[in-house]
Tab-separated table of C-alpha atoms in Angstrom:
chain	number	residue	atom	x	y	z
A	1	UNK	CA	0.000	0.000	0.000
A	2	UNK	CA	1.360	3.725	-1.031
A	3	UNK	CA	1.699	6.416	1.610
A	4	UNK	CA	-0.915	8.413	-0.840
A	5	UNK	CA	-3.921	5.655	-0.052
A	6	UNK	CA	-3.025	5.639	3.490
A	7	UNK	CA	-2.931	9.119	3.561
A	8	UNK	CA	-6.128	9.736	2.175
A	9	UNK	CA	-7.701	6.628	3.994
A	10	UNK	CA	-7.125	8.696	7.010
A	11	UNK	CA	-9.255	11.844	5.971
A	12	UNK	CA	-12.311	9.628	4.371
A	13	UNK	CA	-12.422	7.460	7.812
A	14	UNK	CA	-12.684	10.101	10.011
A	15	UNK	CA	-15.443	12.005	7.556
A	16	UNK	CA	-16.953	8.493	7.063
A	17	UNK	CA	-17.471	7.440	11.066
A	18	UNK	CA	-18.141	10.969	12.283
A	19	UNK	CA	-21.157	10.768	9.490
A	20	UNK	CA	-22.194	7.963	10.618
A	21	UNK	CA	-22.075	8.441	13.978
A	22	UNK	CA	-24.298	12.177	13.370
A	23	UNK	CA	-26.404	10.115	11.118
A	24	UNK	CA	-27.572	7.915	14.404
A	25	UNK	CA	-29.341	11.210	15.377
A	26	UNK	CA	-31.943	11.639	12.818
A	27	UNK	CA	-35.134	11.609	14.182
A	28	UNK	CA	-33.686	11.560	17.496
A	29	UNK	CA	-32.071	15.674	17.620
A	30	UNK	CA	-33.131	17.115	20.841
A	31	UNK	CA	-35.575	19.441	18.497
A	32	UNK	CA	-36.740	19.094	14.765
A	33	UNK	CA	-34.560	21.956	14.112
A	34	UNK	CA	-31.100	20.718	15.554
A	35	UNK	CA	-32.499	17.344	13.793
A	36	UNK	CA	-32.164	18.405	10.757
A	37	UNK	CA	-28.985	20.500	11.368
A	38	UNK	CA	-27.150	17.755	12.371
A	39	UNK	CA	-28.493	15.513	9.511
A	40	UNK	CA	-26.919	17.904	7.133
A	41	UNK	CA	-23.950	17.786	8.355
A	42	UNK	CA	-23.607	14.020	8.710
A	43	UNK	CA	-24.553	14.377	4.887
A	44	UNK	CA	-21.904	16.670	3.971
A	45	UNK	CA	-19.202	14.404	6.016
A	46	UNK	CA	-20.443	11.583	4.146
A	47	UNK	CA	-20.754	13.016	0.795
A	48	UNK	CA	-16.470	14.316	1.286
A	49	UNK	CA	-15.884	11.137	2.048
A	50	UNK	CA	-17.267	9.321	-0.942
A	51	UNK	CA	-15.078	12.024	-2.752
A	52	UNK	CA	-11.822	10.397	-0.705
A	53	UNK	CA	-12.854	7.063	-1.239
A	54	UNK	CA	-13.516	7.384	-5.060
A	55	UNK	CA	-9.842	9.313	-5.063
A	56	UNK	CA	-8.659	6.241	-3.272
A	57	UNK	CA	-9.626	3.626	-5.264
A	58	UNK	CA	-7.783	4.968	-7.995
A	59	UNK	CA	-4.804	5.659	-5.995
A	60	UNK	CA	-4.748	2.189	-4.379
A	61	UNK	CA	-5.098	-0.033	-7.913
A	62	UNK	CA	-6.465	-3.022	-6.556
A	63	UNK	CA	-9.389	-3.090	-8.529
A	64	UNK	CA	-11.693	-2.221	-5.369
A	65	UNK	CA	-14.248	0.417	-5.688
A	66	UNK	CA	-14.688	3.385	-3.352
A	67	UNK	CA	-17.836	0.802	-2.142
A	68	UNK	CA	-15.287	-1.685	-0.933
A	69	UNK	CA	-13.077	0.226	0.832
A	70	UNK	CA	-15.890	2.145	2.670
A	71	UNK	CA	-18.147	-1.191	3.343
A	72	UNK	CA	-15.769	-3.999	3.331
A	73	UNK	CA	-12.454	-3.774	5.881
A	74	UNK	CA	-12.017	-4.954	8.947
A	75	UNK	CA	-11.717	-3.189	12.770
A	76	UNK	CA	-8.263	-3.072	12.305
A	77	UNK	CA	-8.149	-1.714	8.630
A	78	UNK	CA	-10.025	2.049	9.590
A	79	UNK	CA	-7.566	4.613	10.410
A	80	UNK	CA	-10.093	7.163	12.070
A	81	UNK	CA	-9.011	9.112	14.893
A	82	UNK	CA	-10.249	7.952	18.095
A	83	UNK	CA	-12.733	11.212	18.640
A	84	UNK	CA	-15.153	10.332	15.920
A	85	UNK	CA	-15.978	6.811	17.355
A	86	UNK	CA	-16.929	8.358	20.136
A	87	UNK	CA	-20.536	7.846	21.379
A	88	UNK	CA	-23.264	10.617	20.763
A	89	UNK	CA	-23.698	11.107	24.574
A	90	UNK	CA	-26.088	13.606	25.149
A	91	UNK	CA	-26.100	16.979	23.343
A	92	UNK	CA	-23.320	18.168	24.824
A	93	UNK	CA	-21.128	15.547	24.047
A	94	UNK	CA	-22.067	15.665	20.408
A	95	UNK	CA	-21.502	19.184	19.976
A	96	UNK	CA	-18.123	18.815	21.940
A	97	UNK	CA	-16.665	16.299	19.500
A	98	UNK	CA	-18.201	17.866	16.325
A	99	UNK	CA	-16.158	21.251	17.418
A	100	UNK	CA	-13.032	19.581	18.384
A	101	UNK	CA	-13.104	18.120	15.088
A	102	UNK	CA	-14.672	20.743	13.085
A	103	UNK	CA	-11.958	23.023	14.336
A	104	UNK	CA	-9.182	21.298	13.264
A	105	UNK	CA	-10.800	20.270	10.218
A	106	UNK	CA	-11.432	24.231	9.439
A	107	UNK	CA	-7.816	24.823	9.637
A	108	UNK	CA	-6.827	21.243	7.823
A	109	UNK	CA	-8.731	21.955	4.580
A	110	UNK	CA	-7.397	25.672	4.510
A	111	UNK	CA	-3.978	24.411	4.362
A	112	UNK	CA	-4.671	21.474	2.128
A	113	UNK	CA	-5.569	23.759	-0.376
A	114	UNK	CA	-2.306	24.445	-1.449
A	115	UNK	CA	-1.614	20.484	-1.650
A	116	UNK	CA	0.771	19.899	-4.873
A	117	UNK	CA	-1.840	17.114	-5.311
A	118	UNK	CA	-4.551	18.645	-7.522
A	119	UNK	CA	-7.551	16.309	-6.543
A	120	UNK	CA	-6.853	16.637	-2.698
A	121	UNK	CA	-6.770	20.289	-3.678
A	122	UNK	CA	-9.794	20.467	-5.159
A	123	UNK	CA	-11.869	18.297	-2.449
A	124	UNK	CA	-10.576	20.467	0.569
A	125	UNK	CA	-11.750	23.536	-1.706
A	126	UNK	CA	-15.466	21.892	-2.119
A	127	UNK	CA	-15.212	20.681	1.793
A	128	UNK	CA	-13.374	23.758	3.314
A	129	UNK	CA	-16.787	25.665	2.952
A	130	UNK	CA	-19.048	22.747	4.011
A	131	UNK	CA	-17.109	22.921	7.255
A	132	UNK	CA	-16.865	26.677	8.052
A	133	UNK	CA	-20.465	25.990	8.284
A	134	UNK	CA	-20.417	23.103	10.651
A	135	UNK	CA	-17.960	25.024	12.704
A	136	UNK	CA	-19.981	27.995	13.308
A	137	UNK	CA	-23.147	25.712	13.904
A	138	UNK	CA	-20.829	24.178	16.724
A	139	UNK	CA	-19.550	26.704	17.672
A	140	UNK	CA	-21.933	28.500	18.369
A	141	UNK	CA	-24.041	25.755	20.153
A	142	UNK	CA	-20.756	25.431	22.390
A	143	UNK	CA	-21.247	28.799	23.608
A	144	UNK	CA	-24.710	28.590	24.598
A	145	UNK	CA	-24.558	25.283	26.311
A	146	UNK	CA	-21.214	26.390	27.744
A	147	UNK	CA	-22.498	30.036	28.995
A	148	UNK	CA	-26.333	29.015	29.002
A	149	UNK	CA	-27.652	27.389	32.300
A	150	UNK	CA	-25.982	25.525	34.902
A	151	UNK	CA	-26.845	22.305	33.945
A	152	UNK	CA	-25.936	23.045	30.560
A	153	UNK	CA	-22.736	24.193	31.513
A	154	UNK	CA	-21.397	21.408	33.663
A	155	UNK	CA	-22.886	18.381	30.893
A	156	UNK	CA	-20.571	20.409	28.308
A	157	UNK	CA	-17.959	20.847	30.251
A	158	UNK	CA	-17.677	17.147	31.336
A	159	UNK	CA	-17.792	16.313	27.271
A	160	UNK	CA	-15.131	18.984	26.841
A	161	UNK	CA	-12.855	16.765	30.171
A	162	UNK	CA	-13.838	13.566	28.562
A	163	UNK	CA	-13.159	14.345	24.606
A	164	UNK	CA	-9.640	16.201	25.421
A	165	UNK	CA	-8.016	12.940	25.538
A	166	UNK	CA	-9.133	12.373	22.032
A	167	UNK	CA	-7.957	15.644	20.878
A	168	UNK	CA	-4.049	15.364	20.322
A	169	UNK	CA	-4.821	12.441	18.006
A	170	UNK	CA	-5.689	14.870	15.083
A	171	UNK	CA	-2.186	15.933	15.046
A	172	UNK	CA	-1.042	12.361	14.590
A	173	UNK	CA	2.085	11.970	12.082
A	174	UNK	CA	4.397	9.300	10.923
A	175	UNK	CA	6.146	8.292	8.030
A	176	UNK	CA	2.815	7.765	6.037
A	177	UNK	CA	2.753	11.839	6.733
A	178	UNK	CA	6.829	12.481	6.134
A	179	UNK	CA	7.350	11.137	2.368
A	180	UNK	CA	4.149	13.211	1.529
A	181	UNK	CA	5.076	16.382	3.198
A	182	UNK	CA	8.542	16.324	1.203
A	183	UNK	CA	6.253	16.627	-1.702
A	184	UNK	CA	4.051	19.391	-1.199
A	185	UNK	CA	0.937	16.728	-0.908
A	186	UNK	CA	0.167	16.266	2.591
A	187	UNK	CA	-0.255	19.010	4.780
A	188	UNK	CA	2.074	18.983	8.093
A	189	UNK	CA	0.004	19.026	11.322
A	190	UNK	CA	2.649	20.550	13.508
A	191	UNK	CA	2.530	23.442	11.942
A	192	UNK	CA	-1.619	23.716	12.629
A	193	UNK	CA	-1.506	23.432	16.230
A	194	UNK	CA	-0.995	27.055	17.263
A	195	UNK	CA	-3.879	27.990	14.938
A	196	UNK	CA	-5.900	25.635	16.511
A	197	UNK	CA	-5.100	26.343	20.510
A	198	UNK	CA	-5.536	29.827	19.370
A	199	UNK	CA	-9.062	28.929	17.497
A	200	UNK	CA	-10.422	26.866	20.441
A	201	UNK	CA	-9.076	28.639	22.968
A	202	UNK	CA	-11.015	32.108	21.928
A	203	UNK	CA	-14.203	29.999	21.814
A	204	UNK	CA	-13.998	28.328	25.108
A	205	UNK	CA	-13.360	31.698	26.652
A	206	UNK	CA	-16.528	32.694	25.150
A	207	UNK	CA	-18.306	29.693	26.492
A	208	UNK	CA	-16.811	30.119	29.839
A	209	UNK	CA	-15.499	27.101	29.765
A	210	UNK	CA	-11.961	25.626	30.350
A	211	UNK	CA	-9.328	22.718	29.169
A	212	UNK	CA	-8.831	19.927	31.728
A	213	UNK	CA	-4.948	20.327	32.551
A	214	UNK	CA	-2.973	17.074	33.188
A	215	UNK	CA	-5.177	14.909	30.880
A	216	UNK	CA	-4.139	11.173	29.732
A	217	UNK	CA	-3.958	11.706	25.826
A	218	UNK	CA	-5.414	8.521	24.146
A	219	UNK	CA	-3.782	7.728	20.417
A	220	UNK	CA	-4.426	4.666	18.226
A	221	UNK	CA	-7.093	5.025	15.913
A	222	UNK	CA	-4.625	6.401	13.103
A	223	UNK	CA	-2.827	2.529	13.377
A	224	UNK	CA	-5.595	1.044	13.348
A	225	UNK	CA	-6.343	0.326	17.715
A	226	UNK	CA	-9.251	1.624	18.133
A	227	UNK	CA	-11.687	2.216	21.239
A	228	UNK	CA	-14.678	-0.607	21.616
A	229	UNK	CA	-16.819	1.900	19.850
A	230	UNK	CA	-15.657	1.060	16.903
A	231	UNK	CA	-16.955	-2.388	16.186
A	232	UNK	CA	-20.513	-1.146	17.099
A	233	UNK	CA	-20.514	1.304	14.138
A	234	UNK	CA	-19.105	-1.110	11.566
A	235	UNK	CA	-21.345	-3.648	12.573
A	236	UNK	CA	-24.473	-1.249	11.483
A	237	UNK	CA	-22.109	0.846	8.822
A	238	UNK	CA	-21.605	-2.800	7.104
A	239	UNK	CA	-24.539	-4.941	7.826
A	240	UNK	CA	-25.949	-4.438	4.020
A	241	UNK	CA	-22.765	-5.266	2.510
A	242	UNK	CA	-22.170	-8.258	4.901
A	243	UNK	CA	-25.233	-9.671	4.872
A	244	UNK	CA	-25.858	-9.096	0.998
A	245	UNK	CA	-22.727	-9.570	-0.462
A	246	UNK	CA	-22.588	-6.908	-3.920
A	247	UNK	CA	-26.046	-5.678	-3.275
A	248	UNK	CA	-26.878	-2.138	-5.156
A	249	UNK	CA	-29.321	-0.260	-4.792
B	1	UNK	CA	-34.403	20.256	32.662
B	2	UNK	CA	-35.780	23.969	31.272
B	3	UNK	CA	-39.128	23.025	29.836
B	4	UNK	CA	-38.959	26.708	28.478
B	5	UNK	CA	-39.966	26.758	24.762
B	6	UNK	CA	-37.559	28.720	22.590
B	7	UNK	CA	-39.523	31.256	21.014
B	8	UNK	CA	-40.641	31.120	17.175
B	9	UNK	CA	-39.147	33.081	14.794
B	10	UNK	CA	-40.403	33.945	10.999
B	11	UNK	CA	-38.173	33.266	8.301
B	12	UNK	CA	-37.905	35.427	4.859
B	13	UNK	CA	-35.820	34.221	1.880
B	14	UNK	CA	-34.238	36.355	-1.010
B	15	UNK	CA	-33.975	33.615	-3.730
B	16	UNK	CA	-31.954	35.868	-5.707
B	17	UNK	CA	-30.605	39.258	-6.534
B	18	UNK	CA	-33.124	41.793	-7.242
B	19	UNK	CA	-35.737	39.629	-5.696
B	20	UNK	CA	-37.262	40.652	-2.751
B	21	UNK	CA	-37.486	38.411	0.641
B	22	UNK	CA	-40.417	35.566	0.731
B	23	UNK	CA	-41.717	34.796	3.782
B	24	UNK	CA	-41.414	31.159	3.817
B	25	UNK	CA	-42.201	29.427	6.830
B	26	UNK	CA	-41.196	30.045	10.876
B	27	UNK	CA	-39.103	27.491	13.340
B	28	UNK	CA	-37.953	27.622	16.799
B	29	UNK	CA	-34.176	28.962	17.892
B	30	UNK	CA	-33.092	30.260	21.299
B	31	UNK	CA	-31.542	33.542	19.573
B	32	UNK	CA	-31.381	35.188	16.346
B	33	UNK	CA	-28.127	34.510	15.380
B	34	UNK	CA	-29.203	30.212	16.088
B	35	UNK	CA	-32.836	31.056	14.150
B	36	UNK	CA	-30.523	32.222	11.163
B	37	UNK	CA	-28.732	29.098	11.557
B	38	UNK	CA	-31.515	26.770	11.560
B	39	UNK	CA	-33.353	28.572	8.593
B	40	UNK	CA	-30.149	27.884	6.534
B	41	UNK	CA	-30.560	24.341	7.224
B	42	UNK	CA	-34.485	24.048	6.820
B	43	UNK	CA	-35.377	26.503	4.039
B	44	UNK	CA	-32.358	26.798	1.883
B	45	UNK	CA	-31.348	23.184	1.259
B	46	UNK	CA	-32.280	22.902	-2.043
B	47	UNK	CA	-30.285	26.087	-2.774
B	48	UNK	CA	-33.281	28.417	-2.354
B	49	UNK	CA	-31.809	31.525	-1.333
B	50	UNK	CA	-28.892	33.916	-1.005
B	51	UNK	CA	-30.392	36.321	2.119
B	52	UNK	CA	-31.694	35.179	5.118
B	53	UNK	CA	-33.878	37.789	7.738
B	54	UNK	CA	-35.320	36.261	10.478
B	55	UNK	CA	-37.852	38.415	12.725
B	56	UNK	CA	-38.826	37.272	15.948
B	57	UNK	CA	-42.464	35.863	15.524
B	58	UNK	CA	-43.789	38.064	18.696
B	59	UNK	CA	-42.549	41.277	17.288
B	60	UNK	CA	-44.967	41.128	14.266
B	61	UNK	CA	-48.043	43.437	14.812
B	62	UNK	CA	-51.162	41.950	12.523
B	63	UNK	CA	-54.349	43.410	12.261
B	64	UNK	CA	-57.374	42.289	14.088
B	65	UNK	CA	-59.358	39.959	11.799
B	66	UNK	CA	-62.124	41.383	13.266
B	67	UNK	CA	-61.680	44.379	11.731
B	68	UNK	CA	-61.589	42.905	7.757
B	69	UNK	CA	-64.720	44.557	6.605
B	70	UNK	CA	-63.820	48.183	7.194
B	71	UNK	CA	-60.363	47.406	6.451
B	72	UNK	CA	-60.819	45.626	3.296
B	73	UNK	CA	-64.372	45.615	2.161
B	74	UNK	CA	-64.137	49.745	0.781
B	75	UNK	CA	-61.363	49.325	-1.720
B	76	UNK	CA	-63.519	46.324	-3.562
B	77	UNK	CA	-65.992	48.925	-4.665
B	78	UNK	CA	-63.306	51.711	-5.997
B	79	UNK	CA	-63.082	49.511	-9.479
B	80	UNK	CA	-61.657	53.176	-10.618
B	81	UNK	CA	-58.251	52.347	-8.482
B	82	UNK	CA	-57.354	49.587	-11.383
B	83	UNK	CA	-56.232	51.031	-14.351
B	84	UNK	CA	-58.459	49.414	-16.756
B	85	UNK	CA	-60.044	52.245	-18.616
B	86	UNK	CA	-57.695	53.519	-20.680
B	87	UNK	CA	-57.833	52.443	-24.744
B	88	UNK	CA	-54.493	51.096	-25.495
B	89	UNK	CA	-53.227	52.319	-28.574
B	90	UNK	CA	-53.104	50.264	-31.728
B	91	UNK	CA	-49.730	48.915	-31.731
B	92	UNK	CA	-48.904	48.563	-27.786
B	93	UNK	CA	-48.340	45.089	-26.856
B	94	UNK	CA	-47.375	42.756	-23.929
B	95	UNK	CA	-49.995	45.099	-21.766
């Protein structure tokens, strides 16, 4: 396998089981409103990653479609970071995770633009604005919950203690990232972080609320260890495609 | 739990430039800047519109439906207010 599938493996997973996991919410949202919202933007996750799977089909030239490599690996195959397996919780949780990831993803895309690679290029252009959208929905919502009642405040607040963990993950690089780096393609996560302590930060101020210090930081998703969350969502992610081998619809 | 409903706002849609905004439905949101948000995502899906307003639904003053006939019954006998006497000239068309 090339550093290029791997690489973009990465990106479609985490749009994939974030989708996925949103998409559990429809007709459930708290209101028909936020239902909706959030349906959208499981949509939109979705939708970039069928882009990233169809990219890395052609990139991988095995043969498989951007069907099989969304439907058809194992646990142990999905390199999504360990944030987007996370369970829904309650609505405080889900907002949580969607901004954590929403504003790193902001900041990914952005630089990811200027990939030498003229596909990638051209999906973080069509995704960069999809998720300036989802950021300000979440971010917005964090400031509300986070600066709204007290109840509302401390269930955020314990998503925000729980999710940090999760949070260094995004920034996960290794020699899948290096080669690619060298040549312009891949976009070097280092150099993202101060953005993003800078991004979150001003927002958490906002919402009155405040990073847990000390915290355990939990890696493994990007190699393929992932939390027991996982093997829920695949199970109901695959269950078509496993129990009707080459169905279409 | 707040069993507080968020208030209902009304939601008008430009659909394009030189258009003027539609009132198009209403929804619920805590704030304006949230009822904006929501009317993005449940009236402009389909690629509807290019300006949002939302007003909340409490601020709009209506007239009392009591009051229709002296409101609205005069005008229907003041045929003279439509401007269909004139003779259009011989050549004039798409009247």
């Amino acid at each position: 396998m090339n550093s290029l599938y791997k690489y973009i493996l990465r990106i479609a997973d985490d749009s994939l089981i974030l989708g996925q996991r949103l998409s559990e919410l429809c007709g459930h949202g708290p209101i028909i409103e936020e239902d909706i919202a959030l349906t959208n933007i499981a949509l939109d996750l979705i939708g970039q990653a069928t882009s990233l799977y169809e990219y890395a089909a052609i990139v991988g030239g095995e043969g498989k479609t951007a069907d099989d490599i969304a439907f058809l690996r194992f646990e142990r195959e999905y390199v999504n970071v360990l944030l987007v397996e996370q369970p829904n919780g309650d609505f405080g949780m889900t907002i949580a995770r969607q901004w954590f990831f929403d504003s790193f993803r902001v900041l990914f895309y952005d630089a990811m633009l200027e990939s030498t690679d003229q596909q990638l290029a051209a999906i973080a252009e069509k995704s960069l604005k999809e998720t300036k959208y989802h950021w300000k929905h979440s971010s917005e919502w964090l400031v509300r919950l986070g600066d709204g009642t007290d109840e509302s405040h401390d269930r955020v607040q314990t998503a925000i203690n729980y999710l940090h963990r999760y949070v260094d993950e995004l920034f996960f690089m290794d020699e899948v990232d290096t080669a690619l780096i060298t040549e312009g393609i891949a976009v070097d996560l280092a150099s993202l972080k101060v953005a993003f302590d800078a991004k979150t930060s001003e927002v958490m101020e906002m919402a009155t609320l405040s990073f847990p210090t000390n915290n355990w930081k939990q890696v493994g998703g990007r190699v393929g260890k992932h939390t027991e969350h996982l093997g829920h969502i695949l199970s109901e992610l695959q269950y078509m495609q496993r129990a009707y081998p080459n169905m279409e619809w | 739990m707040s069993t507080k409903e968020w208030p209902l706002w009304e939601v008008f849609i430009r659909s394009k430039q030189g258009l003027s905004h539609k009132h198009v439905g209403s929804l619920h949101a805590p704030d304006a800047e949230m009822a904006v948000s929501n009317a993005r995502d449940l009236y402009t899906r389909r690629s509807e519109g290019i300006s949002i307003w939302v007003v909340e639904s409490s601020q709009v003053f209506a007239n009392d439906p009591a009051d229709s006939d002296p409101l609205f019954e005069p005008s229907q006998t003041k045929i003279y207010r439509h401007p269909t006497f004139y003779e259009v000239p011989d050549g004039i068309e798409h009247m």
